[in-house]
XYZ file of C-alpha atoms in Angstrom:
193
model
C 0.070 0.077 0.083
C 1.584 3.104 -1.281
C 0.174 6.560 -1.083
C 2.829 7.985 -3.391
C 2.247 5.298 -5.981
C -1.472 5.810 -5.847
C -1.283 9.749 -6.127
C 1.057 9.262 -9.067
C -1.449 6.799 -10.739
C -4.065 9.481 -10.658
C -1.708 12.040 -11.826
C -1.025 9.527 -14.741
C -4.565 9.280 -15.693
C -4.988 13.147 -15.099
C -1.961 13.734 -17.501
C -4.002 12.455 -20.467
C -6.328 15.368 -20.097
C -6.603 17.012 -23.860
C -7.582 20.525 -21.972
C -4.207 22.519 -21.214
C -4.219 25.159 -18.672
C -1.401 27.488 -17.644
C 0.142 27.167 -14.060
C 1.540 30.152 -11.848
C 4.690 29.925 -13.801
C 3.139 29.976 -17.258
C 3.748 26.244 -17.753
C 1.077 24.531 -19.957
C -0.134 21.268 -18.160
C -3.056 19.176 -18.585
C -6.167 21.008 -16.563
C -7.098 18.015 -14.502
C -3.422 17.293 -13.531
C -3.047 20.943 -12.520
C -6.375 20.813 -10.719
C -5.521 17.714 -8.723
C -1.991 19.213 -7.803
C -3.793 22.470 -6.774
C -6.232 20.451 -4.605
C -3.552 18.579 -2.732
C -1.855 21.572 -2.136
C -5.075 23.259 -0.812
C -5.663 20.225 1.641
C -1.880 20.312 2.962
C -2.487 24.017 4.013
C -6.338 23.448 5.081
C -5.675 19.987 6.930
C -2.235 19.348 7.308
C -3.167 15.982 9.275
C -5.447 14.443 6.483
C -5.501 10.716 6.446
C -4.095 9.176 3.165
C -7.644 8.081 2.199
C -8.820 11.783 2.134
C -5.295 12.783 0.562
C -6.484 10.246 -2.281
C -10.010 11.310 -2.609
C -8.914 15.105 -2.952
C -6.323 14.125 -5.817
C -8.788 12.425 -7.487
C -11.663 15.092 -7.149
C -11.633 15.516 -10.860
C -9.923 12.422 -12.174
C -10.834 12.000 -15.938
C -13.262 14.653 -15.929
C -12.968 15.203 -19.551
C -14.457 11.531 -19.956
C -17.933 12.583 -19.442
C -18.768 15.871 -21.491
C -21.056 18.531 -20.050
C -22.680 18.540 -23.614
C -23.914 15.059 -23.353
C -26.501 16.479 -20.678
C -29.388 19.070 -21.165
C -28.006 22.416 -20.786
C -30.402 23.262 -17.741
C -29.905 22.727 -14.093
C -31.400 19.299 -13.812
C -29.020 18.239 -16.784
C -26.002 19.945 -14.970
C -26.982 18.221 -11.673
C -27.202 14.909 -13.568
C -23.916 15.325 -15.226
C -22.158 16.191 -11.878
C -23.698 12.870 -10.160
C -22.303 10.780 -12.977
C -18.996 12.630 -12.910
C -18.827 11.920 -9.135
C -19.742 7.821 -9.569
C -17.190 7.924 -12.363
C -14.493 9.745 -10.397
C -15.163 7.274 -7.158
C -15.261 4.158 -9.248
C -12.038 5.126 -11.177
C -10.337 6.012 -7.890
C -11.354 2.777 -6.511
C -9.779 0.915 -8.977
C -6.380 2.606 -8.532
C -6.235 2.234 -4.836
C -7.105 -1.488 -5.400
C -4.280 -1.861 -7.592
C -2.030 0.047 -4.913
C -2.880 -2.451 -2.471
C -5.554 -0.346 -0.454
C -8.311 -2.576 1.109
C -11.952 -2.137 0.789
C -12.872 -0.548 3.606
C -10.573 2.377 2.471
C -11.574 2.346 -0.989
C -15.458 2.492 0.375
C -14.489 5.332 2.386
C -12.627 7.198 -0.585
C -16.078 6.531 -2.763
C -18.038 8.065 -0.048
C -16.068 11.000 -0.032
C -15.803 11.471 -3.581
C -19.633 11.115 -4.202
C -19.716 13.806 -1.315
C -22.166 12.023 0.713
C -23.150 13.080 4.119
C -21.965 16.446 3.776
C -21.893 18.373 7.000
C -22.017 14.927 8.943
C -18.993 13.278 7.302
C -15.864 15.262 8.214
C -13.805 13.910 5.150
C -16.620 14.429 2.738
C -17.018 18.263 4.015
C -13.330 18.533 3.811
C -13.052 17.504 0.253
C -16.107 20.123 -0.196
C -14.486 22.912 1.570
C -11.026 22.494 -0.267
C -12.604 22.219 -3.797
C -14.263 25.704 -2.649
C -11.061 27.157 -1.580
C -9.520 25.960 -5.104
C -12.206 27.486 -6.835
C -12.195 30.724 -5.176
C -8.307 31.194 -5.362
C -7.686 29.764 -9.002
C -11.003 29.710 -11.027
C -13.204 32.447 -9.808
C -11.746 35.432 -11.521
C -12.139 33.929 -15.097
C -15.486 32.490 -14.067
C -16.409 35.905 -12.975
C -15.471 37.560 -16.338
C -18.199 35.648 -18.220
C -20.858 35.972 -15.827
C -23.307 38.974 -14.411
C -22.629 40.134 -10.895
C -25.888 39.013 -9.827
C -25.145 35.456 -10.707
C -21.475 35.511 -9.484
C -23.065 36.779 -6.098
C -25.575 34.041 -6.092
C -22.793 31.305 -6.737
C -20.711 32.730 -4.158
C -23.688 32.514 -1.533
C -24.282 28.898 -2.695
C -20.503 28.017 -2.270
C -20.464 29.853 1.138
C -23.472 27.761 2.385
C -21.709 24.519 1.199
C -18.543 25.304 3.432
C -18.113 24.435 7.311
C -16.980 27.281 9.505
C -13.189 26.550 9.138
C -13.649 26.460 5.335
C -15.276 29.921 5.150
C -12.597 31.441 7.579
C -9.850 29.714 5.328
C -11.501 31.359 2.240
C -11.313 34.761 3.889
C -7.752 34.514 3.771
C -7.259 33.770 0.260
C -5.051 36.073 -1.839
C -7.961 37.080 -4.000
C -7.546 40.240 -6.127
C -9.645 43.699 -5.329
C -12.449 42.917 -7.543
C -13.017 39.401 -6.503
C -12.728 39.973 -2.769
C -15.303 42.891 -3.457
C -17.843 40.652 -4.986
C -17.358 38.031 -2.196
C -17.940 40.578 0.616
C -20.960 41.829 -1.348
C -22.403 38.372 -1.482
C -21.684 37.757 2.050
C -23.717 41.130 3.139
C -26.693 40.061 1.057
């Protein structure tokens, strides 16, 4: 059983993502690979004592995300939610296969699947931690670009929904993120509404 081998295998799968994205140094990397690395970095800052299972689930949050295209589902809210559910199942199953190949037992694998399907949010500390870390990564790395292509009203609504999904420690960590002035203004406006 090797955490390093498991994370490397997840990275290997995510390295196949055809979509490229630039990291902070301007290097072009597969999008899911970069996302997984950002998730792990955020987890290490947010919960440095995270279990191996949680570390694996966090790294696998978007494993092979490109495999199920958003365009395969109706472009409405129910379609979006179905797409997200199918992705969560896919991430959980693929992560479980990788964990099994790295020697993890059924109990650990099932725990990772529960986390990746975000079951028992607010009740399961590991599922909640994954949600908090995903929200922190969104706010730090993806929020600014996302905000550029949507109305302020929609962005405020999304920040409010994101905030409700987070735990109090997650919210506190979000307020410490190095957001640009415009993004910080929108977050403050969303929280004041």
